[in-house]
PDB file of C-alpha atoms in Angstrom:
ATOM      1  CA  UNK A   1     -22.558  17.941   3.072  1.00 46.00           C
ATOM      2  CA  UNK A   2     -24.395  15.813   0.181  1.00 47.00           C
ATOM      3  CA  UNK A   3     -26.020  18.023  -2.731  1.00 60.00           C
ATOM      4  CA  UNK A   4     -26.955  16.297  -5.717  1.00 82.00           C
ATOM      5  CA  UNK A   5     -28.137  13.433  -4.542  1.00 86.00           C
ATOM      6  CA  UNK A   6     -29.288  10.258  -6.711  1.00 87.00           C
ATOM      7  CA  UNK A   7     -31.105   8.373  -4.854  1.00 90.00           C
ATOM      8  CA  UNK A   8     -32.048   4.239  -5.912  1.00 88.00           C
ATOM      9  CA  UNK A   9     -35.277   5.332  -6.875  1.00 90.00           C
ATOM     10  CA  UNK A  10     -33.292   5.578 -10.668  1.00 89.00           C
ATOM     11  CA  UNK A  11     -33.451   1.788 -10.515  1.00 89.00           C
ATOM     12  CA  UNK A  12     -37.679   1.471  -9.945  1.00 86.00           C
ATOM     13  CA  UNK A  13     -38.611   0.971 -13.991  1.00 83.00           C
ATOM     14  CA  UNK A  14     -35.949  -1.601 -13.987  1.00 82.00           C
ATOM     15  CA  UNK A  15     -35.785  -5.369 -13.101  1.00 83.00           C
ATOM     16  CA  UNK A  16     -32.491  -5.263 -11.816  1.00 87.00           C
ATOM     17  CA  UNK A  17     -30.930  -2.468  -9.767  1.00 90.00           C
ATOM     18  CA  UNK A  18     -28.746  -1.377 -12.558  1.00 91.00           C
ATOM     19  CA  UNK A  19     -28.385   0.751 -15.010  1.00 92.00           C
ATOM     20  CA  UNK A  20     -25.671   1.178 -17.533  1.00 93.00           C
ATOM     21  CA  UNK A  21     -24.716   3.891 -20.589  1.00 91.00           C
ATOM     22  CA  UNK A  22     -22.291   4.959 -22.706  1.00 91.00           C
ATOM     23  CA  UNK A  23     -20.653   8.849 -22.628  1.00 85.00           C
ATOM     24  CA  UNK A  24     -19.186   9.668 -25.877  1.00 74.00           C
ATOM     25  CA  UNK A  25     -19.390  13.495 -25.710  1.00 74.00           C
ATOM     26  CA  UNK A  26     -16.593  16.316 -24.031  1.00 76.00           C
ATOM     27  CA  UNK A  27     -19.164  17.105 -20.429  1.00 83.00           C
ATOM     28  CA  UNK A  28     -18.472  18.093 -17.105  1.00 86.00           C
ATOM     29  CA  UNK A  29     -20.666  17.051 -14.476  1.00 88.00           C
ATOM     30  CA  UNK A  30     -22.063  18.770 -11.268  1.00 88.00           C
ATOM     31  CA  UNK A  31     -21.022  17.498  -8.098  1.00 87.00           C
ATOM     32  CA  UNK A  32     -23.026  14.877  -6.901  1.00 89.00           C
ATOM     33  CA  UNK A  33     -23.210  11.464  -5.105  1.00 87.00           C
ATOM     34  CA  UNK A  34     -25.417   8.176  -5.054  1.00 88.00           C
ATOM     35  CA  UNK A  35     -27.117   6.201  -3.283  1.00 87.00           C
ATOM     36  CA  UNK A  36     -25.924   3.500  -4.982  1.00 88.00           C
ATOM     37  CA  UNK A  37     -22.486   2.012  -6.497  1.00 85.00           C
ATOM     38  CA  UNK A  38     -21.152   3.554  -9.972  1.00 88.00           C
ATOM     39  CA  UNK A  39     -18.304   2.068 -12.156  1.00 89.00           C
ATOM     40  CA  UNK A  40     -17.030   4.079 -14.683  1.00 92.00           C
ATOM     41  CA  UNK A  41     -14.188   2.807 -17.341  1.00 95.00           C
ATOM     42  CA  UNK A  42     -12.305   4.794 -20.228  1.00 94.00           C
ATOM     43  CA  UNK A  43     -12.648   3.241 -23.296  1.00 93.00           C
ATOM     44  CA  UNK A  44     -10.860   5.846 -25.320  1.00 92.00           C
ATOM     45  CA  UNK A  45      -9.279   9.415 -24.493  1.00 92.00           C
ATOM     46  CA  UNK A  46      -9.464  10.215 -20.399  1.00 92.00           C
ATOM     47  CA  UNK A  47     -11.822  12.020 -18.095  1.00 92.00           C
ATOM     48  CA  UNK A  48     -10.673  14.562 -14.986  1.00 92.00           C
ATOM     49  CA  UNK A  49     -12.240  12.886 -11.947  1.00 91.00           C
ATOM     50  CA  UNK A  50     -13.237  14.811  -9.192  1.00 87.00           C
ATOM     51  CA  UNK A  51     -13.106  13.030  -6.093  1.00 80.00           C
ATOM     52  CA  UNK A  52     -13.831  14.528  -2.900  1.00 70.00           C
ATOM     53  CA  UNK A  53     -11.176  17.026  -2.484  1.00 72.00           C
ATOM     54  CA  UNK A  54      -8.734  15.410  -5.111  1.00 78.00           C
ATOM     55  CA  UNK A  55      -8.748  15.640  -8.931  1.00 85.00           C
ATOM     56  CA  UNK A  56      -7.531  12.884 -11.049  1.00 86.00           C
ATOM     57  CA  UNK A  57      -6.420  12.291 -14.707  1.00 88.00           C
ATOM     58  CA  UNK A  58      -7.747   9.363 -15.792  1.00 90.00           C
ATOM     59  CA  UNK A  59      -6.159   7.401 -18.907  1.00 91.00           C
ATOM     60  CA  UNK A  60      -8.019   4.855 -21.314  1.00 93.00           C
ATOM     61  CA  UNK A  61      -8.036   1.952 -20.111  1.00 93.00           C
ATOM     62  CA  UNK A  62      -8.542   2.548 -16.138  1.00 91.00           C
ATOM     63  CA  UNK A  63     -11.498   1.253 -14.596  1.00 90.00           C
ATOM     64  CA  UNK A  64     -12.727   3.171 -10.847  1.00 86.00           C
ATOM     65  CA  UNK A  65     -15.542   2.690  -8.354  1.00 82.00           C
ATOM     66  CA  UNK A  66     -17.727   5.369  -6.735  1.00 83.00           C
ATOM     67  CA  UNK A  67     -18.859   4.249  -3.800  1.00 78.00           C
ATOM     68  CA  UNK A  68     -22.387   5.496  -2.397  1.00 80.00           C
ATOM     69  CA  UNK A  69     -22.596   8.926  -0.550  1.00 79.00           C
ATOM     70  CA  UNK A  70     -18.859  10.145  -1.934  1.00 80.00           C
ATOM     71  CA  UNK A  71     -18.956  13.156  -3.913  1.00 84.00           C
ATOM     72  CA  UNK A  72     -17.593  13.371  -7.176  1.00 88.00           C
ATOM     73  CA  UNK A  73     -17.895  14.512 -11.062  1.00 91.00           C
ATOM     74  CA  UNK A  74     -16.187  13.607 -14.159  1.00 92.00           C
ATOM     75  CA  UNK A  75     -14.838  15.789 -16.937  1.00 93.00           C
ATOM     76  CA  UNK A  76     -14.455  15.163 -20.364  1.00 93.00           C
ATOM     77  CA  UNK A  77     -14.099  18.377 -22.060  1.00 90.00           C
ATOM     78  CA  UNK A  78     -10.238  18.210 -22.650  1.00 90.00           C
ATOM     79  CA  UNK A  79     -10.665  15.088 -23.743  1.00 89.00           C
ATOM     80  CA  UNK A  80     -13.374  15.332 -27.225  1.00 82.00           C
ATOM     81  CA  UNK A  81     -12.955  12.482 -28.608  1.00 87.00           C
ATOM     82  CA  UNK A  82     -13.438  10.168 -25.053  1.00 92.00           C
ATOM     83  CA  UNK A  83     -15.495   7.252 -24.555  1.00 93.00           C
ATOM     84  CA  UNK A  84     -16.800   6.426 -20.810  1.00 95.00           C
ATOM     85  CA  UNK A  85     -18.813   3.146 -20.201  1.00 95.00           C
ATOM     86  CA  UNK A  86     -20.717   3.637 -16.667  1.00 93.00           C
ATOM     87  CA  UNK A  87     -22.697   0.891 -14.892  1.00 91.00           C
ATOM     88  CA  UNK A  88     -24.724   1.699 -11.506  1.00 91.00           C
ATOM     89  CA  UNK A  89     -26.112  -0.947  -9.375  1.00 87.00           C
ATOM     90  CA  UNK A  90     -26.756  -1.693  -5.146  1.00 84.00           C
ATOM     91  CA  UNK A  91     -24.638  -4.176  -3.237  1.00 76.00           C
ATOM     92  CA  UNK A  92     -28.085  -6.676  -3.945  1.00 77.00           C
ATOM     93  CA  UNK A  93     -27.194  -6.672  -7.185  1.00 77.00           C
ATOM     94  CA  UNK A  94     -23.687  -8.421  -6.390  1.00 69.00           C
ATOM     95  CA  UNK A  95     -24.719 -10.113  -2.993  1.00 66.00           C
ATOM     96  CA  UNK A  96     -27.362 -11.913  -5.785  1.00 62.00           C
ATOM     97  CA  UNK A  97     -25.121 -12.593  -8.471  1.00 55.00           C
ATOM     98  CA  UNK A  98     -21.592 -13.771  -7.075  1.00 54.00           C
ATOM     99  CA  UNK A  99     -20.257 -15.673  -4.611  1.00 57.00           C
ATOM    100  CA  UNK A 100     -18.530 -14.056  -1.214  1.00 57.00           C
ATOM    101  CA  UNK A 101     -15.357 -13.685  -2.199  1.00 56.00           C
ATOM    102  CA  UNK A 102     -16.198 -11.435  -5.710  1.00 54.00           C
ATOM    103  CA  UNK A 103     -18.731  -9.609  -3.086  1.00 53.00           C
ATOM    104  CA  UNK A 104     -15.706  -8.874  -0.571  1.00 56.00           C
ATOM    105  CA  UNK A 105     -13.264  -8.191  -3.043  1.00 54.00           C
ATOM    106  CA  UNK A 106     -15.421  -5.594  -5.317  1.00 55.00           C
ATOM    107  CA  UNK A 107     -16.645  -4.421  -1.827  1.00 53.00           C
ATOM    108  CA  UNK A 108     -12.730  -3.701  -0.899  1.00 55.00           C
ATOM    109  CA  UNK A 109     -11.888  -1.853  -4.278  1.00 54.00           C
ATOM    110  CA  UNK A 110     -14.874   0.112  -3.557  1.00 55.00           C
ATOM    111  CA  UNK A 111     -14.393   1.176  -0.033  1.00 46.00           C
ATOM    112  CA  UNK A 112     -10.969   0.470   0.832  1.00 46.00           C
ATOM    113  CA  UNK A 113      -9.401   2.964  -1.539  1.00 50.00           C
ATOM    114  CA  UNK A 114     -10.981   6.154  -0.610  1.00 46.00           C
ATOM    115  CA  UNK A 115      -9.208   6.123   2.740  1.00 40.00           C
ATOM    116  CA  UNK A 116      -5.934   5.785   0.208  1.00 43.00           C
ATOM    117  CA  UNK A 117      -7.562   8.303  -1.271  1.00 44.00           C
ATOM    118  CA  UNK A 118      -8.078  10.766   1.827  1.00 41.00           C
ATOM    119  CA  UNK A 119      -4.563   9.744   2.663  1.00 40.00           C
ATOM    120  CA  UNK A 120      -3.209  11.226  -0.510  1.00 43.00           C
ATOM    121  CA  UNK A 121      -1.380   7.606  -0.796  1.00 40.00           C
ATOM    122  CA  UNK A 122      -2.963   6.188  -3.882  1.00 47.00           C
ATOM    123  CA  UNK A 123      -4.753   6.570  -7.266  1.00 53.00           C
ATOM    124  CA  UNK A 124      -8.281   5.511  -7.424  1.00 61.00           C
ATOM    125  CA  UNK A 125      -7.949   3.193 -10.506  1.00 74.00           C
ATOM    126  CA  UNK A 126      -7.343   0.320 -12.294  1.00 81.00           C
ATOM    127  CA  UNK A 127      -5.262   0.279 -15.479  1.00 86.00           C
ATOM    128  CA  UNK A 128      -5.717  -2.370 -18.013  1.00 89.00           C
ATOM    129  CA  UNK A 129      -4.175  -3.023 -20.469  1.00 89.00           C
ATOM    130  CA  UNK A 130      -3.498  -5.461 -23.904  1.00 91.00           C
ATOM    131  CA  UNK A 131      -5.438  -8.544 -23.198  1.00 91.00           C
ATOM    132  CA  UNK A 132      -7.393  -7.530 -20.469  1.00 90.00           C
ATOM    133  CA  UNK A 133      -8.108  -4.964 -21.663  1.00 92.00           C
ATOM    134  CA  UNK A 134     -10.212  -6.432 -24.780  1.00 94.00           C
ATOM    135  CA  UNK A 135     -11.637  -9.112 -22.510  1.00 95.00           C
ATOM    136  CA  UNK A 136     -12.911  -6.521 -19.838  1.00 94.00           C
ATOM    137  CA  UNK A 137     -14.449  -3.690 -23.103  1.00 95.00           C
ATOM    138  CA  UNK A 138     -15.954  -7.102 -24.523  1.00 95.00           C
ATOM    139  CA  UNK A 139     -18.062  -7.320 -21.565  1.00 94.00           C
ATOM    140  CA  UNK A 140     -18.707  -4.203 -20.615  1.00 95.00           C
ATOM    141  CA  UNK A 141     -20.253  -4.244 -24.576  1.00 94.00           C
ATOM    142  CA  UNK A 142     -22.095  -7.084 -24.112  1.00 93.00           C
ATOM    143  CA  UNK A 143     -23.823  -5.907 -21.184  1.00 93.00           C
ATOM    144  CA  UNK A 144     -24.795  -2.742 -22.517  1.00 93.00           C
ATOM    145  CA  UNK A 145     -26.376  -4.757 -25.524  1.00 92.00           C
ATOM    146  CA  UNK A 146     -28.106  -7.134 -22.929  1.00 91.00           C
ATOM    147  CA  UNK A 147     -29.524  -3.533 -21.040  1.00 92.00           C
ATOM    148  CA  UNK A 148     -30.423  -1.960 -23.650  1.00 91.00           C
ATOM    149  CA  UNK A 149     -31.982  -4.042 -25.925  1.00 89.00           C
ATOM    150  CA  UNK A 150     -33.577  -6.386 -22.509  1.00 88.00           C
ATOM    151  CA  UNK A 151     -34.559  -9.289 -24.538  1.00 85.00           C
ATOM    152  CA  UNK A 152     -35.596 -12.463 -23.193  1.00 81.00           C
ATOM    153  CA  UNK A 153     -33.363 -13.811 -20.084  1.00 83.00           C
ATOM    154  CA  UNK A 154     -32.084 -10.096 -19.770  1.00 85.00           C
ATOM    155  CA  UNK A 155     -31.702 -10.544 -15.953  1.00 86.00           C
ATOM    156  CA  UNK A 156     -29.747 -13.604 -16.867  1.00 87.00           C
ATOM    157  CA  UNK A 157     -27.544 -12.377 -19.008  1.00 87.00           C
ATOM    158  CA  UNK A 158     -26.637  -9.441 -16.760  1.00 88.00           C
ATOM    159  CA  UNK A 159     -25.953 -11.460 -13.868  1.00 85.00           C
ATOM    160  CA  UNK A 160     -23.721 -13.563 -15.850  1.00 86.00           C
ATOM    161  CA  UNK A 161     -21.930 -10.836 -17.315  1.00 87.00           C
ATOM    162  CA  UNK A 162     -21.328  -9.169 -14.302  1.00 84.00           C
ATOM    163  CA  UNK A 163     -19.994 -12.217 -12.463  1.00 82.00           C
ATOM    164  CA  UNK A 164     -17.477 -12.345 -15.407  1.00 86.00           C
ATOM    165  CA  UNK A 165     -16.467  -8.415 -15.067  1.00 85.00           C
ATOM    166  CA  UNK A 166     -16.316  -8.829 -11.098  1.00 81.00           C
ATOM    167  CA  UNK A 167     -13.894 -11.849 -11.642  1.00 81.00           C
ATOM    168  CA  UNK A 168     -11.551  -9.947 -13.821  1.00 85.00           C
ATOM    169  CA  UNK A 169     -11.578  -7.117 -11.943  1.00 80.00           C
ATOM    170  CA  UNK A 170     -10.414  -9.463  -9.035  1.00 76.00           C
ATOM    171  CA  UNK A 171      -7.452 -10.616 -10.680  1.00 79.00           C
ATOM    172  CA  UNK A 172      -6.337  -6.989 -11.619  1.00 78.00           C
ATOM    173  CA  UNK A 173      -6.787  -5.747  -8.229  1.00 72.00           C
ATOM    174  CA  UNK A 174      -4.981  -8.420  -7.014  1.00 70.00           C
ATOM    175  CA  UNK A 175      -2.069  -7.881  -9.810  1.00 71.00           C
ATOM    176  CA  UNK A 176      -1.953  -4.091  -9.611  1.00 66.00           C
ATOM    177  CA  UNK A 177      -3.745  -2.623  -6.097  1.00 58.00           C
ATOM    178  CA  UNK A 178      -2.000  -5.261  -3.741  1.00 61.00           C
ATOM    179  CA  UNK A 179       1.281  -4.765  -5.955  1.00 61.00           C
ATOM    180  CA  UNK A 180       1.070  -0.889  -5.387  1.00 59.00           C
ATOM    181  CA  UNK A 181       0.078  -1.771  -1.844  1.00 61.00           C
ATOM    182  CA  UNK A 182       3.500  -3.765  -1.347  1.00 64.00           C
ATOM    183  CA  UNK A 183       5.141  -0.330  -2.480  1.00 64.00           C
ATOM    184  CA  UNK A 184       3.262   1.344  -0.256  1.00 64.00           C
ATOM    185  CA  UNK A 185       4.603  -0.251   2.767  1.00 67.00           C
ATOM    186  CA  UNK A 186       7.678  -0.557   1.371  1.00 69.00           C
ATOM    187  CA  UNK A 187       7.471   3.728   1.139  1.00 72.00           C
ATOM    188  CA  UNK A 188       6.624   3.942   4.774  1.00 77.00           C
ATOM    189  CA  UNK A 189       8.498   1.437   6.859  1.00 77.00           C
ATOM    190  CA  UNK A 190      10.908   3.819   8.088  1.00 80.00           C
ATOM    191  CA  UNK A 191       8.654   5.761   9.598  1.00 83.00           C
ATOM    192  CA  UNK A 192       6.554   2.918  11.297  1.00 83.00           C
ATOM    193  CA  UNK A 193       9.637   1.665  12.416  1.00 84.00           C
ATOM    194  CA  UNK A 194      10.601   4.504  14.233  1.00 86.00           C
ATOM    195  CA  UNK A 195       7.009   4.569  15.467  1.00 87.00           C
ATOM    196  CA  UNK A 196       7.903   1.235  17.017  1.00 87.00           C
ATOM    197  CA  UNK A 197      11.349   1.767  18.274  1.00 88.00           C
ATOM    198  CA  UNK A 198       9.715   4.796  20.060  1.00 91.00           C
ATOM    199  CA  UNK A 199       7.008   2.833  21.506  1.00 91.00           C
ATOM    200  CA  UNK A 200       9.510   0.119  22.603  1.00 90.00           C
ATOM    201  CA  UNK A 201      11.454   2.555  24.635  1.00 92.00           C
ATOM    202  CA  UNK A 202       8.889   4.866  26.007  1.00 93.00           C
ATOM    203  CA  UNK A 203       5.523   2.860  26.494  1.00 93.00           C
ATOM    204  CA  UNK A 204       5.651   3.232  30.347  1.00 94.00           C
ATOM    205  CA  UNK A 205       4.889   7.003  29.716  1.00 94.00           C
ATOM    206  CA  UNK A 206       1.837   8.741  28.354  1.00 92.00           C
ATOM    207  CA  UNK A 207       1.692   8.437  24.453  1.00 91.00           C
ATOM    208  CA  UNK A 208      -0.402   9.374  22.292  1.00 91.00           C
ATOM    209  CA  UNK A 209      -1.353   8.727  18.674  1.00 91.00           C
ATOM    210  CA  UNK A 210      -1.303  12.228  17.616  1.00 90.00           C
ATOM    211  CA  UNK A 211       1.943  12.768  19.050  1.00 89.00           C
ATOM    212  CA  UNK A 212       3.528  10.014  16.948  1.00 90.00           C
ATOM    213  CA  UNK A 213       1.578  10.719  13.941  1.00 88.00           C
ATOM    214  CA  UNK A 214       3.757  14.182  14.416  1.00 87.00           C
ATOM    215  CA  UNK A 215       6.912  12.113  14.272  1.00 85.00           C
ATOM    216  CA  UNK A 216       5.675   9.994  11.111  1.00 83.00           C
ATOM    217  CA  UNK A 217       4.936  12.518   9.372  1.00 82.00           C
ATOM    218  CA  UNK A 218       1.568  11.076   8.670  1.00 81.00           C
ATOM    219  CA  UNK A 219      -1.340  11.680   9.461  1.00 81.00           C
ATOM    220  CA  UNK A 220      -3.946   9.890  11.782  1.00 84.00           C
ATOM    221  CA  UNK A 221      -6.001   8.151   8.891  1.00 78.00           C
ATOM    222  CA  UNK A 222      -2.772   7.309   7.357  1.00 78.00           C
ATOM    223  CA  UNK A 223      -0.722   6.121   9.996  1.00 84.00           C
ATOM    224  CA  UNK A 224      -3.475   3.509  11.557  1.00 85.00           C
ATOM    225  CA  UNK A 225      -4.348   2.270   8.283  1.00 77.00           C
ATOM    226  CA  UNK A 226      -0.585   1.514   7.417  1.00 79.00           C
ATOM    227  CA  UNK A 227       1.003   0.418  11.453  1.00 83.00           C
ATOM    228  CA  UNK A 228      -2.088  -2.055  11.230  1.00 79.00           C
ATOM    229  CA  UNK A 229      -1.406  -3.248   7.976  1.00 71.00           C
ATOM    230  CA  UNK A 230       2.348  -3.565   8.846  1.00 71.00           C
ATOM    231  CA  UNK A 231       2.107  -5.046  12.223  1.00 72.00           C
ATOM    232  CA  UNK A 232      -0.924  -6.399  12.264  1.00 72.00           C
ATOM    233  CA  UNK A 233      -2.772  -5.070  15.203  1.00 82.00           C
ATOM    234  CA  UNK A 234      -3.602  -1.395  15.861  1.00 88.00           C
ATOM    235  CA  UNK A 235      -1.775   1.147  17.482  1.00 90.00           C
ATOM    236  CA  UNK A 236      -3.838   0.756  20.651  1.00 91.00           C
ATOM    237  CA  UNK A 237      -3.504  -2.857  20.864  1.00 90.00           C
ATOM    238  CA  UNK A 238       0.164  -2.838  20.407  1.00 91.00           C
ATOM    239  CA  UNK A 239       1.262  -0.509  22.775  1.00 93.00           C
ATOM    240  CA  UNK A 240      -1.758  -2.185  25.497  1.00 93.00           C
ATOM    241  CA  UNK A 241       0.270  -5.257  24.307  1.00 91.00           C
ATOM    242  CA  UNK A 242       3.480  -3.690  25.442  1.00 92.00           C
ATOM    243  CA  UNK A 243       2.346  -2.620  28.745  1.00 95.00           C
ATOM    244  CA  UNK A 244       0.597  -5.419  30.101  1.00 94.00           C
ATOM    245  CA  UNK A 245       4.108  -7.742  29.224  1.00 92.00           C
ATOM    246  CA  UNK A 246       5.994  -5.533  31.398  1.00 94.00           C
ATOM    247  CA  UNK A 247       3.059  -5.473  33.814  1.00 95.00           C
ATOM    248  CA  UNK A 248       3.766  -9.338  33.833  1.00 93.00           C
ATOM    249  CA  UNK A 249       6.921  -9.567  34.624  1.00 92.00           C
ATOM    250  CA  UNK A 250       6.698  -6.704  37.589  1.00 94.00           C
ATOM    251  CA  UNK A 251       3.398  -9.280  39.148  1.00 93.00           C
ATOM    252  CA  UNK A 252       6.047 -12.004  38.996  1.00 89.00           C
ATOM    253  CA  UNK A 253       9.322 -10.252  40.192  1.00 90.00           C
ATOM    254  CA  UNK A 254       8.352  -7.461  42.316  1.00 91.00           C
ATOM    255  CA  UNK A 255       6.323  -6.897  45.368  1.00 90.00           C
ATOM    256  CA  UNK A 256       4.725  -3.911  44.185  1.00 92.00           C
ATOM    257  CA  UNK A 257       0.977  -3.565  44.426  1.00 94.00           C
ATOM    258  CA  UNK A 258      -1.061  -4.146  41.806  1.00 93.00           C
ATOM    259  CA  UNK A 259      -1.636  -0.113  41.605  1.00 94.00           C
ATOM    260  CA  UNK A 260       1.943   0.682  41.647  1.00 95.00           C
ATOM    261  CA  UNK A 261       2.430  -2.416  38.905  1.00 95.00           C
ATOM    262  CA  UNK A 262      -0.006  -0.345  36.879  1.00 94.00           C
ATOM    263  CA  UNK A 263       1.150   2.783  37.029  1.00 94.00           C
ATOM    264  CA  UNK A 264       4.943   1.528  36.263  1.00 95.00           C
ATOM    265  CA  UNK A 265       3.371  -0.382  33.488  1.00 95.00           C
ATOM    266  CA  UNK A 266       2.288   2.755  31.811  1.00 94.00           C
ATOM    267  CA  UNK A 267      -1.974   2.474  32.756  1.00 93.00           C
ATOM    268  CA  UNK A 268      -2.860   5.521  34.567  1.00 87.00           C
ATOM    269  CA  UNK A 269      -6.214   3.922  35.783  1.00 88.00           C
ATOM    270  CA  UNK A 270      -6.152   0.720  37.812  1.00 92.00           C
ATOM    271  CA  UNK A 271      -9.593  -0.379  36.663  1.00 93.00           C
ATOM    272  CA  UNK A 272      -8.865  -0.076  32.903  1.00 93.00           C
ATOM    273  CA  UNK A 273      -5.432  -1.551  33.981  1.00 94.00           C
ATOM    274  CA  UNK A 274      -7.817  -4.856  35.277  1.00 94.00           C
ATOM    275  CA  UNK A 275      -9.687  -4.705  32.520  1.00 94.00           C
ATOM    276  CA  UNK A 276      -7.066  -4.722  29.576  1.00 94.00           C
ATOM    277  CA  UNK A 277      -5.271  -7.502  31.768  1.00 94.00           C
ATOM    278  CA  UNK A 278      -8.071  -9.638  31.749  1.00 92.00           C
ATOM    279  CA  UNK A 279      -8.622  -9.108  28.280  1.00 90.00           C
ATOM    280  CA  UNK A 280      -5.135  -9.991  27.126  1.00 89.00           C
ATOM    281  CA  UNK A 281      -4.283 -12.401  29.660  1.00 90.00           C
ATOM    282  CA  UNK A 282      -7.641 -14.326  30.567  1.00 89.00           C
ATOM    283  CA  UNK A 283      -7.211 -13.594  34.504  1.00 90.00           C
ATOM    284  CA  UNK A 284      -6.745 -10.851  36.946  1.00 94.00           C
ATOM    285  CA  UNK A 285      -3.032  -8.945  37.895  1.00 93.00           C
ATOM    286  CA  UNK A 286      -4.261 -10.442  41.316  1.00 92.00           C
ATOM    287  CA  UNK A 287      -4.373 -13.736  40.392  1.00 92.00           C
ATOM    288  CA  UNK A 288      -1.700 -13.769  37.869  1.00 90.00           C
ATOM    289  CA  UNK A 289       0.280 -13.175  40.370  1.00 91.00           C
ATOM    290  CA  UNK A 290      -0.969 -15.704  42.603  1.00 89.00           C
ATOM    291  CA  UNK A 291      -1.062 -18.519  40.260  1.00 85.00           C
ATOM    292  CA  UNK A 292       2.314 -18.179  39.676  1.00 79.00           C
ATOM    293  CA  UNK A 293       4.038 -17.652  42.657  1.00 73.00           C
TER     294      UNK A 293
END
């Protein structure tokens, strides 16, 4: 349920659809969410984020995305001394200022971890660090300079600057998230490949998801984000995958009918049998079968 909403009529005095400030005082926020995008980095101390369910320390130096509709707060009262550095803006904002790729890949930081998140398989930041570090808080100064002073070619200079911060934030998602991702994998490969060896042995029978969720030790969100990321195709399309091989070679070295083929295959409906057949195959069981004998 969404309370606190801020909706993107914030952005209506402004040219762009973004606004950006600076939070140097210890405050705790009320839950809320956007309608829009938020970006928050530490620039000194921390913050507690409150994400959804979750809480998160956050050290200086990480950068993380809200995305719209997720509700959150931050908290800076342990932390006196902090510095935050927020900028809000729409998906126009980015669509109109970079090319695809910094669109996709800002997009994927953005939406891609909170189902980490859910999963309780990642932190929602970005840690930078050293030289990066400067070159990322040099920007993120310069663009609250342009906003707030919104001098001549203000629009420009925003656009610019946030093509810049996108790009960086590109190669450190690249660097860290995909990194952490690898580990990730790494974490869970057992258990995916046990997922597999059992689907291997027993996909002529009824299975189901939840069932070998149970024997991951995972759950739903987690497993079908991680199998398809591992094996590249879903759970549904592997074991469909499975099933209509072995459906082959019964059409080709049996006389069975094309029911019995099904139900031997592991489908429990002939027409959704047909139908996944075709799909995979490009033809009917029927004339499969024909064509080939």
């Amino acid at each position: 349920m969404y309370q606190n909403i801020y909706t993107n009529e914030i952005f209506k005095k402004d040219i762009l659809p973004f606004i950006m400030f600076s939070s140097e005082e210890g405050s705790q926020q009320e839950y809320h969410c956007h309608e829009y995008i938020q970006m928050w980095y530490v620039a000194k101390g921390g913050c507690v984020h409150h994400y959804e369910d979750q809480m998160f320390k956050v050290p200086e130096g990480s950068l993380f995305i809200i995305p719209p509709y997720f509700n959150h707060s931050i908290d800076t009262t342990a932390f006196p001394d902090s510095r935050l550095i927020s900028c809000d803006f729409t998906e126009d904002l980015i669509t109109k200022s970079s090319n695809q790729n910094a669109k996709d890949t800002l997009f994927n930081l953005a939406y891609l971890e909170p189902l980490l998140i859910h999963s309780k398989l990642s932190q929602p930041s970005l840690r930078f660090t050293g030289e990066k570090a400067a070159e990322l808080e040099q920007i993120l100064e310069e663009l609250l300079v342009a906003y707030n002073e919104k001098q001549s070619f203000y629009s420009a200079l925003i656009k610019g600057n946030i093509i810049k911060l996108i790009t960086l934030i590109i190669e450190q998602f690249q660097s860290t998230v995909l990194e952490s991702k690898n580990e990730l994998f790494s974490k869970y490969r057992e258990a995916i490949d046990t997922a597999l060896r059992y689907i291997d042995e027993h996909f002529t029978e009824k299975i189901y998801l939840e069932d070998i969720c149970k024997m991951a030790l995972m759950s739903p969100s987690s497993f079908s984000y991680i199998f398809r990321q591992s094996s590249g195709t879903t759970f549904t399309e592997y074991l469909q995958h499975k099933r209509v091989l072995k459906s082959k070679e019964l059409l080709l070295n049996s006389n069975a009918s094309v029911l019995e083929i099904a139900e031997q295959s592991g489908f429990s409906d002939t027409a959704y049998f047909n139908r996944v057949f075709k799909k995979m195959v490009g033809t009917s069981p029927g004339q499969y079968r024909k064509k080939h004998n």
